[in-house]
Amino acid sequence: MSAETDVELRGVTKRFEDVVAVDGLDLTIRRGEFLSLLGPSGCGKTTTLRLIAGFEQPDEGELLIGGRDVAGLPPYKRDVNTVFQSYALFPHMTVLDNVAYGLKQRGLRGAKREQKAREALELVRLPQLAVRKPRQLSGGQQQRVALARALVMEPRVLLLDEPLGALDLKVRKELQIELKRIQSQVGITFVYVTHDQEEALAMSDRVVVMNVGRIEQLGSPREVYDAPATRFVADFIGDTNFIERDGATFAVRPERISISRNGAAGLGGEVVTAMVVGPAMQCLVRTDDGQEVLVRQQRQGLDEDDAPREGERVVLTWAEDAALPLTTYPTGGTG
Amino acid sequence: MAVEASSLSARRRRGAIRAGAGGPRYPGWLALPAVAWYALFFLAPLSIMAVFSVATRVGFTEIVYSFDLDNFRYLWDPLYGRVFLRTLGLAFFGTIATLLVGFPVAYYLARYARRRTLLLLLIVVPFWTSFLIRTYSWLIILDRDFPVFRALRSIGVLPEDLQILYTSKAVYIGVVYNYLPLMILPLYAALERMDWSLVEAAQDLGDSALRAFRRVTLPLVVPGIAAGSLLVFIPLMGEFLIPVILGGDLTVYAGNLIGQQFLTARDWPFGAAIAMVVIAAMTVLVLAYARLVGGEEQHGR
Ligand SMILES: Nc1ncnc2c1ncn2[C@@H]1O[C@H](COP(=O)(O)OP(=O)(O)OP(=O)(O)O)[C@@H](O)[C@H]1O
Ligand SMILES: [Mg+2]
């Protein structure tokens, strides 16, 4: 990899009593990228962030930030900042004082400090709320303040732990776009924890899919979606049908399957349910050999009066490259 | 008084709710039992005291009701000034000492302890026995001939002429011991509500652990510190048993003085006058404190 490296984890392991939260993690984070850590609850995402931030110390392995081994270095001596899931805004301070908090140690005083804090608030589009207390803000606004407070420190790497997790869908979508805009504006490396795969795929340059403390796959959103490296990834990212045919198991995305009333060589079955899910038409088909297969078609361009109905016989077909044979997958290996 | 202080803050909280979301109105009659209780057992005796304090003593026990400020005039004597200052000193430094001992305990309990309920119980358990028994037992522990002291003296850890019992040292030990739970419980309550990710955020933004404590933890637990300090300070202003038992007869505090006037000298008007002055002084201090903390609380939440 020719790109400059910001953070490097080499065989990092972290245990809590008998739980291995992070298990021999190898990960290289590139300068300026938007990297997401994606995985189910308890897979070690937060622990990985806390190891990088310095709130936890690894039991094994090495951790380098900007090429420097940071073993034993406390959080305040690391060139990274964190946006906490709970925002962790100081309730006894105004928004402006919150944002200016970290600048005090930097030796910035008075007007200079205030000016930098105000610039950061402008970056997150909240300059008018500077004198409010955190409790007087909405969740989305609090999240922006937390972001400004970390960004004003101009860290090498910004760590974000499910920053949008507590917000409703509409605000979340807004802030996703906002975060992307800010990241490209400031050029800071973002390490973004989420268990929302759609969010990770939409925002990231690269996605790390984690499971029980290990990396299942590391790749671009497209690679992770189109070519899942393990059964876990295929199952976790997007919807996947695991279809058995001729003694082998194949992973097939619901939108890659075509459904017709009288196709030739396909998988025959009967429609169990057919429903409209927003822009898509979704059918659950029970095949003649007893498997359940999900099929999704775009409603645009579809003649809905002619669409398959419940109880109808249908035939399912898909292109050769849509079916990924699962026999090639090692169980729980790294990608 | 302590109960009064907490009802004060409760009123403030209700006010906040009403101002905010227009929460449910507090049905006033619920306060009736408390009001009746206070009128009967607090305000009534206080009024009697006020009447006594301006009455005149005739002969040995006779009292003539009048409006006589002589009792207060006697108090100008520097002798009583010294007693009052000594009392203030005991209450002030006793509160500080209790705070210094209690804070780390409460902090540990709230942040790190596993079996909190058990530990909290252990802190309170000694107080199921009589105050007198507990304080008298310190007579044995602090005695020069207590085996531990003797052993420590013989190996030279403690100086040969160390005398703790019947000095102010013993009084402070007794005070800290007896008042500790009153300090720890409100401190614990405040620290228990503390969001420790705030401390992590402060450290993340460049603070050392100590600076994060000073800039974040401390300001946020000021209400707890204030509550604990009030709970300790106020009864300490009237404390007289601990000095009597552990301090010998050497030092007189306001509480002793009042007790003497009522029980020994039988000069009820003068005793009442001293009590009134102490109450007035405490009221001023408490109001000043409530004001200070009230301001902080608005910052805090
Ligand atoms: N301080 C701790 N003490 C004990 N166990 C812990 C601690 N922190 C994390 N763990 C355990 O380590 C594992 C990984 O936890 P972690 O918080 O990193 O998961 P996560 O991927 O962030 O999950 P979530 O999506 O639910 O936030 C879990 O099994 C968790 O129970
Ligand atoms: Mg987490």
XYZ file of C-alpha atoms and ligand atoms in Angstrom:
668
model
C 0.000 0.000 0.000
C 1.561 3.199 -1.117
C -0.833 5.530 0.702
C 0.431 7.142 3.877
C -0.545 5.307 7.052
C -2.215 7.007 10.018
C -2.944 4.174 12.394
C -1.618 0.665 12.408
C -2.747 -2.220 14.593
C -0.526 -5.287 14.642
C -1.959 -8.363 16.294
C -3.794 -6.299 18.882
C -5.668 -8.340 21.463
C -7.780 -7.083 24.344
C -9.399 -9.293 26.965
C -11.912 -8.490 29.669
C -11.780 -11.252 32.246
C -12.802 -14.257 30.145
C -14.120 -12.303 27.133
C -11.792 -11.702 24.212
C -13.173 -8.389 22.967
C -10.543 -7.842 20.267
C -8.698 -10.852 18.963
C -5.381 -10.386 17.166
C -6.510 -7.469 15.035
C -4.338 -6.396 12.088
C -5.510 -3.160 10.535
C -3.922 -0.327 8.599
C -5.807 2.943 8.428
C -4.810 5.260 5.599
C -4.283 8.991 5.737
C -7.516 10.889 5.111
C -9.818 7.933 4.499
C -13.291 7.344 5.836
C -13.086 3.899 7.409
C -16.070 2.186 9.007
C -16.001 -0.561 11.598
C -19.148 -2.546 11.030
C -20.410 -5.536 12.930
C -23.061 -6.916 15.248
C -23.403 -5.844 18.863
C -20.537 -7.002 21.052
C -18.127 -7.725 18.205
C -15.473 -5.367 19.567
C -16.006 -2.141 17.617
C -16.066 0.158 20.622
C -13.146 -1.636 22.203
C -11.100 -1.135 19.026
C -11.841 2.598 19.109
C -11.009 2.829 22.801
C -7.706 1.079 22.174
C -6.819 3.643 19.525
C -7.996 6.527 21.742
C -5.985 5.233 24.691
C -8.848 4.474 27.074
C -7.843 0.828 26.985
C -4.407 -0.700 26.723
C -3.881 -3.789 24.539
C -2.938 -7.060 26.218
C -0.974 -8.089 23.154
C 0.206 -6.531 19.930
C 1.370 -3.128 18.810
C -0.486 0.061 18.043
C 1.082 2.840 15.988
C -0.324 6.303 15.404
C 1.492 8.329 12.780
C 4.230 5.721 12.769
C 4.856 6.090 16.512
C 4.284 3.260 18.988
C 1.769 4.599 21.492
C 1.979 1.795 24.049
C 1.170 3.162 27.487
C 0.470 6.670 26.190
C -2.570 8.244 27.934
C -5.433 9.639 25.805
C -4.361 13.254 26.232
C -0.997 12.537 24.651
C -2.430 10.958 21.505
C -3.148 12.869 18.355
C -6.676 11.497 18.088
C -10.031 12.729 19.313
C -13.303 10.955 19.954
C -16.940 11.714 19.300
C -18.825 9.714 21.900
C -22.082 7.943 21.218
C -23.658 9.632 24.247
C -22.188 12.968 23.031
C -20.619 13.480 26.502
C -21.078 17.241 26.357
C -20.208 19.040 29.585
C -23.582 20.026 31.034
C -22.186 22.837 33.174
C -20.735 24.717 30.212
C -22.168 26.584 27.256
C -21.871 25.203 23.757
C -19.016 27.605 23.071
C -17.134 26.608 26.231
C -17.634 22.977 25.340
C -16.081 23.496 21.935
C -13.259 25.617 23.373
C -12.576 23.111 26.160
C -9.609 21.364 24.626
C -8.017 24.547 23.291
C -7.117 25.703 26.788
C -4.320 23.160 27.136
C -3.018 24.233 23.766
C -2.153 27.600 25.267
C -4.812 29.413 23.294
C -6.364 32.191 25.372
C -9.205 34.664 25.253
C -10.249 36.023 21.891
C -8.084 33.641 19.886
C -9.610 30.661 21.578
C -13.140 31.913 21.165
C -12.559 32.640 17.509
C -11.365 29.098 16.794
C -14.321 27.648 18.675
C -16.703 29.843 16.684
C -15.127 28.705 13.433
C -15.685 25.106 14.447
C -19.312 25.868 15.241
C -19.679 27.403 11.813
C -18.239 24.267 10.273
C -21.057 22.237 11.845
C -23.564 25.040 11.085
C -24.487 25.944 14.633
C -22.943 29.391 15.178
C -26.214 30.827 16.505
C -26.360 28.414 19.459
C -23.020 29.304 21.054
C -24.433 30.574 24.340
C -26.888 27.733 24.937
C -26.385 24.914 27.405
C -26.221 21.380 25.959
C -29.540 20.394 27.546
C -31.252 23.125 25.509
C -30.284 21.434 22.236
C -31.879 18.661 20.235
C -30.056 15.368 19.871
C -28.857 16.215 16.381
C -27.595 19.600 17.527
C -25.789 18.029 20.469
C -24.132 15.638 18.070
C -22.907 18.549 15.969
C -21.466 20.238 19.041
C -19.662 17.033 20.007
C -18.288 16.915 16.478
C -17.147 20.544 16.599
C -15.523 20.009 19.982
C -13.412 17.173 18.590
C -12.705 18.764 15.197
C -11.451 22.012 16.715
C -8.514 20.016 18.092
C -7.467 19.252 14.513
C -6.499 15.682 15.326
C -4.725 13.342 12.964
C -7.595 10.869 13.358
C -11.177 11.368 14.469
C -12.844 8.400 16.148
C -16.647 8.305 15.999
C -18.539 5.715 18.034
C -22.010 5.283 16.557
C -22.396 9.045 16.492
C -25.817 8.900 14.881
C -27.084 5.858 16.741
C -29.477 7.734 19.004
C -31.064 9.903 16.319
C -34.177 9.300 14.297
C -33.915 8.240 10.691
C -34.455 11.633 9.084
C -31.890 13.470 11.214
C -29.518 10.558 10.752
C -29.683 10.813 6.974
C -29.100 14.549 7.158
C -26.101 14.158 9.402
C -24.632 11.380 7.260
C -24.401 13.796 4.372
C -23.167 16.515 6.712
C -20.426 14.264 8.094
C -19.234 13.400 4.613
C -19.133 17.078 3.676
C -17.168 17.974 6.799
C -14.746 15.123 6.354
C -13.865 16.111 2.815
C -13.602 19.730 3.947
C -11.164 19.146 6.816
C -9.367 16.132 5.342
C -9.059 14.363 8.700
C -9.072 10.567 8.826
C -12.423 9.294 10.147
C -12.752 5.957 11.892
C -16.463 5.407 12.133
C -18.160 2.769 14.232
C -21.656 1.676 13.312
C -23.800 -1.388 13.281
C -25.940 0.088 10.521
C -24.628 -1.549 7.357
C -26.465 0.811 5.054
C -24.788 3.771 6.752
C -21.376 2.130 6.522
C -21.787 1.272 2.847
C -23.052 4.734 1.971
C -20.384 6.767 3.729
C -17.146 4.823 3.752
C -14.124 4.615 1.541
C -13.424 1.247 3.135
C -15.436 -0.980 5.430
C -14.112 -3.355 8.083
C -16.639 -6.072 8.833
C -15.986 -7.447 12.309
C -17.267 -10.499 14.117
C -16.350 -11.741 17.592
C -13.245 -9.574 17.850
C -11.861 -10.428 14.421
C -11.953 -8.936 10.947
C -14.121 -10.899 8.543
C -13.474 -8.680 5.576
C -11.812 -5.391 4.746
C -12.670 -3.724 1.490
C -14.533 -1.026 -0.390
C -18.310 -0.957 0.123
C -18.710 -2.419 -3.341
C -16.337 -5.315 -2.686
C -17.941 -6.104 0.622
C -21.418 -6.110 -0.912
C -20.725 -7.771 -4.250
C -18.057 -10.203 -3.151
C -18.556 -11.086 0.508
C -15.521 -13.024 1.647
C -17.246 -15.131 4.239
C -20.677 -16.508 4.893
C -20.910 -14.135 7.866
C -20.325 -11.114 5.636
C -22.774 -12.336 3.021
C -25.373 -12.751 5.730
C -24.622 -9.545 7.633
C -24.370 -7.128 4.722
C -27.630 -6.710 2.912
C -30.202 -9.480 2.515
C -28.931 -12.765 1.210
C -30.572 -16.032 0.233
C -28.551 -19.127 0.964
C -29.841 -21.529 -1.655
C -28.946 -25.192 -1.823
C -28.715 -26.688 -5.270
C -26.969 -29.750 -6.610
C -25.365 -30.394 -3.213
C -23.785 -26.962 -2.886
C -24.844 -23.766 -1.132
C -24.962 -20.498 -3.009
C -25.448 -16.952 -1.734
C -27.785 -14.952 -3.961
C -28.949 -11.371 -3.364
C -32.759 -10.988 -3.584
C -32.491 -8.265 -6.231
C -30.430 -10.486 -8.540
C -33.186 -13.068 -8.860
C -35.717 -12.881 -11.682
C -39.195 -14.156 -11.174
C -41.462 -15.373 -13.964
C -44.574 -17.498 -14.416
C -43.215 -19.970 -16.913
C -39.484 -19.785 -17.254
C -37.424 -22.672 -18.533
C -34.667 -24.121 -16.375
C -35.163 -22.480 -13.001
C -36.116 -23.137 -9.447
C -39.835 -23.775 -9.268
C -41.961 -22.680 -6.335
C -45.023 -20.948 -4.993
C -45.386 -17.332 -3.853
C -46.032 -17.229 -0.096
C -46.226 -13.479 0.345
C -45.977 -10.549 -2.025
C -45.715 -7.043 -0.673
C -44.717 -3.536 -1.575
C -41.785 -2.196 0.435
C -41.271 1.406 -0.614
C -39.660 1.420 -4.050
C -39.469 -2.376 -4.213
C -41.810 -5.282 -4.646
C -40.834 -8.146 -2.384
C -41.890 -11.772 -2.772
C -41.223 -14.681 -0.518
C -41.202 -17.892 -2.528
C -41.309 -21.423 -1.157
C -39.503 -23.679 -3.605
C -40.642 -27.170 -4.447
C -37.794 -28.627 -2.389
C -38.903 -26.627 0.651
C -36.519 -23.656 0.714
C -37.636 -20.083 1.274
C -36.251 -17.525 -1.132
C -36.640 -13.758 -1.003
C -36.976 -11.921 -4.323
C -36.907 -8.161 -4.733
C -37.890 -6.264 -7.872
C -37.821 -2.547 -8.541
C -41.363 -1.280 -8.862
C -40.341 1.275 -11.424
C -40.974 -0.193 -14.852
C -42.866 -3.102 -13.370
C -46.397 -3.776 -14.446
C -47.901 -4.164 -11.009
C -51.166 -5.596 -12.244
C -49.171 -8.391 -13.794
C -46.927 -8.908 -10.751
C -46.893 -12.298 -9.032
C -49.666 -12.862 -6.515
C -49.806 -14.977 -3.408
C -50.363 -18.668 -4.150
C -49.202 -18.416 -7.757
C -46.656 -20.816 -9.215
C -43.418 -19.160 -10.331
C -39.959 -19.986 -11.595
C -36.824 -18.311 -10.222
C -33.704 -17.710 -12.307
C -30.499 -15.735 -11.874
C -27.345 -14.944 -13.780
C -24.395 -17.205 -13.196
C -22.269 -14.542 -11.536
C -25.054 -13.708 -9.075
C -24.647 -16.998 -7.234
C -21.596 -17.129 -4.981
C -20.680 -20.676 -4.019
C -20.226 -20.826 -0.245
C -18.116 -23.955 -0.274
C -15.103 -21.798 -1.039
C -15.484 -19.894 2.203
C -13.294 -20.779 5.095
C -15.287 -20.501 8.303
C -14.443 -17.333 10.231
C -11.258 -16.548 8.318
C -9.959 -13.079 7.483
C -10.516 -11.498 4.103
C -32.799 22.286 59.464
C -31.386 19.701 57.133
C -34.842 18.621 56.110
C -35.664 22.234 55.521
C -32.672 22.638 53.227
C -33.717 19.687 51.099
C -37.292 20.907 50.823
C -35.817 24.162 49.639
C -34.129 22.461 46.726
C -37.229 20.395 46.060
C -39.176 23.600 45.678
C -36.604 24.860 43.231
C -36.887 21.694 41.205
C -40.665 21.913 41.099
C -40.347 25.467 39.926
C -38.090 24.321 37.130
C -40.521 21.655 36.018
C -43.405 24.069 35.965
C -41.407 26.631 34.032
C -40.320 23.952 31.565
C -42.827 21.459 30.280
C -45.814 22.528 32.367
C -45.663 19.311 34.396
C -48.375 18.136 36.774
C -49.288 20.565 39.503
C -48.209 19.614 42.977
C -51.282 19.074 45.140
C -50.698 21.468 48.038
C -52.510 19.468 50.695
C -49.834 16.749 50.502
C -47.589 19.141 52.413
C -50.096 19.422 55.248
C -48.664 16.754 57.594
C -45.168 18.177 57.219
C -46.408 21.707 57.783
C -48.367 20.661 60.861
C -45.391 18.766 62.232
C -43.089 21.713 61.783
C -45.560 24.172 63.229
C -46.028 22.027 66.304
C -42.573 20.669 67.024
C -40.254 23.153 65.424
C -41.802 26.591 65.190
C -43.598 26.402 68.535
C -40.487 25.543 70.600
C -38.560 28.106 68.598
C -41.107 30.762 69.523
C -40.922 29.758 73.188
C -37.146 30.076 72.991
C -37.477 33.489 71.428
C -39.771 34.571 74.260
C -37.362 33.172 76.866
C -34.398 34.890 75.307
C -35.825 38.314 76.074
C -37.232 37.336 79.464
C -35.590 38.178 82.818
C -34.436 35.728 85.408
C -35.421 36.537 88.965
C -33.826 34.677 91.843
C -32.668 31.177 90.933
C -35.329 29.685 88.662
C -38.069 32.269 88.476
C -38.705 33.864 85.064
C -40.422 37.150 84.411
C -41.644 37.669 80.891
C -40.491 40.997 79.559
C -38.604 42.512 76.673
C -35.126 42.554 78.125
C -32.070 42.521 75.839
C -29.627 42.130 78.723
C -29.162 38.439 77.937
C -27.785 39.364 74.542
C -25.660 42.102 76.053
C -23.915 39.596 78.338
C -22.912 37.711 75.208
C -20.677 40.602 74.150
C -18.181 39.365 76.702
C -15.026 38.185 74.853
C -15.284 34.988 76.869
C -18.403 34.038 74.899
C -16.940 35.404 71.669
C -14.124 32.900 72.065
C -16.590 30.078 72.679
C -18.513 31.071 69.590
C -15.398 31.249 67.415
C -14.229 27.901 68.770
C -17.605 26.395 67.844
C -17.458 27.887 64.387
C -13.932 26.504 64.064
C -15.016 23.016 65.094
C -17.978 23.080 62.714
C -15.881 24.446 59.851
C -12.762 22.330 60.202
C -14.819 19.324 61.277
C -16.794 19.632 58.031
C -13.602 19.997 55.986
C -12.035 16.983 57.704
C -15.155 14.884 57.156
C -15.257 15.971 53.517
C -11.600 15.077 52.981
C -12.088 11.637 54.495
C -15.516 11.035 52.967
C -14.918 12.135 49.383
C -12.445 9.405 48.386
C -14.711 6.794 49.948
C -17.779 8.068 48.087
C -15.756 8.374 44.860
C -14.502 4.833 45.134
C -17.977 3.518 45.898
C -19.618 5.359 43.025
C -16.998 4.728 40.369
C -15.174 1.503 41.075
C -16.816 -0.572 43.804
C -18.527 -3.798 42.878
C -20.634 -4.600 45.918
C -21.918 -1.096 46.510
C -25.017 -1.928 48.481
C -23.030 -4.079 50.868
C -20.332 -1.443 51.344
C -22.890 1.316 51.860
C -24.588 -0.873 54.420
C -21.286 -1.422 56.205
C -20.814 2.324 56.440
C -24.205 2.731 58.053
C -24.242 -0.389 60.242
C -22.224 1.047 63.176
C -24.914 3.660 63.526
C -27.421 1.093 64.628
C -25.807 1.196 68.051
C -26.087 4.108 70.412
C -24.091 7.198 69.727
C -22.912 7.225 73.342
C -21.568 3.687 73.252
C -19.718 4.357 70.023
C -18.188 7.548 71.321
C -17.269 6.080 74.689
C -15.519 3.213 72.946
C -13.113 5.772 71.510
C -12.073 6.449 75.092
C -10.584 2.988 75.137
C -9.077 3.154 71.669
C -7.476 6.564 72.165
C -6.169 5.828 75.640
C -2.405 6.017 76.070
C -2.433 2.446 77.336
C -4.303 0.999 74.352
C -2.095 -1.957 73.268
C -1.605 -0.716 69.732
C -0.368 2.669 70.938
C 1.884 1.063 73.480
C 3.389 -1.188 70.839
C 3.852 1.681 68.383
C 5.492 3.776 71.111
C 7.840 1.011 72.110
C 9.161 0.637 68.568
C 9.457 4.397 68.257
C 6.815 5.025 65.592
C 4.842 7.295 67.901
C 6.518 9.860 70.152
C 6.693 8.995 73.844
C 4.728 12.023 74.964
C 1.874 11.703 72.442
C -1.443 12.521 74.044
C -4.572 12.261 71.928
C -7.356 11.726 74.410
C -8.732 14.872 76.038
C -7.275 17.107 73.343
C -8.876 18.648 70.255
C -7.328 15.779 68.235
C -9.625 13.334 69.962
C -12.569 15.672 69.363
C -11.833 15.781 65.623
C -11.419 12.030 65.442
C -14.773 11.623 67.168
C -16.405 14.200 64.911
C -15.144 12.680 61.672
C -16.110 9.211 62.820
C -19.618 10.175 63.834
C -20.487 12.456 60.961
C -18.882 10.513 58.117
C -22.059 8.770 56.867
C -23.886 12.097 56.705
C -21.161 13.261 54.340
C -20.655 10.065 52.354
C -24.289 9.389 51.484
C -25.074 12.679 49.674
C -21.634 12.649 48.046
C -22.260 9.120 46.862
C -25.682 10.095 45.542
C -24.120 12.905 43.498
C -21.171 10.865 42.241
C -23.403 7.947 41.419
C -25.302 10.125 38.941
C -22.047 11.239 37.371
C -21.604 10.357 33.709
C -18.017 9.119 33.620
C -17.828 9.399 29.856
C -17.616 13.153 30.526
C -14.334 12.557 32.302
C -13.146 10.476 29.379
C -14.186 13.259 27.031
C -12.136 15.744 29.079
C -9.107 13.461 28.947
C -9.667 12.939 25.259
C -9.533 16.714 24.828
C -6.170 16.971 26.524
C -6.787 16.951 30.264
C -4.748 14.835 32.629
C -6.821 12.811 35.085
C -6.323 15.474 37.746
C -7.311 18.364 35.495
C -10.362 16.467 34.274
C -11.360 15.979 37.902
C -11.018 19.680 38.635
C -12.729 20.949 35.493
C -15.500 18.388 35.119
C -16.107 16.071 38.082
C -15.814 18.642 40.834
C -18.180 21.260 39.350
C -20.766 18.581 38.666
C -20.806 17.172 42.203
C -20.906 20.539 43.970
C -24.567 19.974 44.946
C -23.548 16.743 46.704
C -20.629 18.415 48.440
C -22.941 21.207 49.566
C -25.611 18.839 50.843
C -23.102 16.727 52.781
C -21.364 19.776 54.195
C -24.647 21.259 55.386
C -25.688 17.986 56.978
C -22.418 17.911 58.902
C -21.906 21.608 59.566
C -25.302 22.371 61.064
C -25.414 19.704 63.773
C -21.743 20.381 64.501
C -22.645 23.935 65.488
C -24.680 22.469 68.315
C -22.444 19.480 69.066
C -21.583 19.159 72.724
C -21.374 15.475 73.610
C -18.256 14.619 71.611
C -16.227 17.459 73.183
C -17.504 16.495 76.633
C -16.606 12.837 76.259
C -13.399 12.980 74.238
C -12.175 16.528 74.853
C -12.400 16.506 78.617
C -13.630 19.614 80.403
C -10.947 21.757 78.883
C -12.811 23.253 75.984
C -16.313 24.673 75.945
C -18.363 24.905 72.754
C -21.627 26.732 72.172
C -23.537 23.486 72.601
C -21.964 22.926 76.029
C -22.619 26.475 77.021
C -26.299 26.238 76.137
C -26.576 22.886 77.881
C -24.958 24.306 81.013
C -27.329 27.259 81.138
C -30.384 25.062 80.868
C -29.287 22.077 82.940
C -26.747 23.331 85.488
C -26.963 27.093 85.842
C -30.717 27.036 85.326
C -30.527 30.373 83.557
C -33.029 29.586 80.820
C -33.261 33.103 79.401
C -29.498 33.330 78.936
C -29.376 29.820 77.455
C -32.172 30.744 75.072
C -30.327 33.910 74.056
C -27.174 31.955 73.189
C -29.252 29.461 71.233
C -30.943 32.286 69.319
C -27.585 33.773 68.342
C -26.312 30.398 67.162
C -29.491 29.819 65.160
C -29.239 33.275 63.614
C -25.607 32.745 62.661
C -26.407 29.363 61.124
C -29.318 30.769 59.175
C -27.080 33.404 57.647
C -24.454 30.822 56.731
C -26.962 28.367 55.318
C -28.676 31.028 53.222
C -25.332 32.179 51.856
C -24.454 28.591 51.039
C -27.806 27.804 49.450
C -27.404 30.873 47.284
C -23.941 29.834 46.194
C -24.977 26.265 45.454
C -28.273 27.324 43.910
C -26.280 29.222 41.312
C -24.047 26.208 40.705
C -26.990 23.919 40.334
C -28.407 26.034 37.562
C -25.085 25.650 35.808
C -25.092 21.939 36.489
C -28.393 20.802 35.102
N -15.162 -2.775 30.348
C -15.516 -4.010 29.986
N -15.524 -5.009 30.887
C -15.872 -6.258 30.534
N -16.226 -6.619 29.296
C -16.259 -5.669 28.342
C -15.905 -4.322 28.642
N -16.007 -3.601 27.500
C -16.413 -4.460 26.554
N -16.555 -5.710 27.047
C -16.954 -6.909 26.280
O -16.180 -6.956 25.122
C -16.960 -7.339 23.985
C -16.872 -6.266 22.929
O -17.518 -5.090 23.400
P -17.609 -3.756 22.542
O -18.199 -2.724 23.432
O -16.306 -3.457 21.928
O -18.667 -4.178 21.431
P -19.328 -3.299 20.290
O -18.943 -3.939 19.003
O -18.989 -1.878 20.452
O -20.873 -3.550 20.552
P -22.116 -2.538 20.412
O -22.488 -2.499 18.971
O -23.166 -3.204 21.222
O -21.692 -1.219 20.966
C -18.358 -7.568 24.520
O -18.510 -8.953 24.728
C -18.385 -6.831 25.815
O -19.250 -7.467 26.726
Mg -20.102 -0.111 21.005
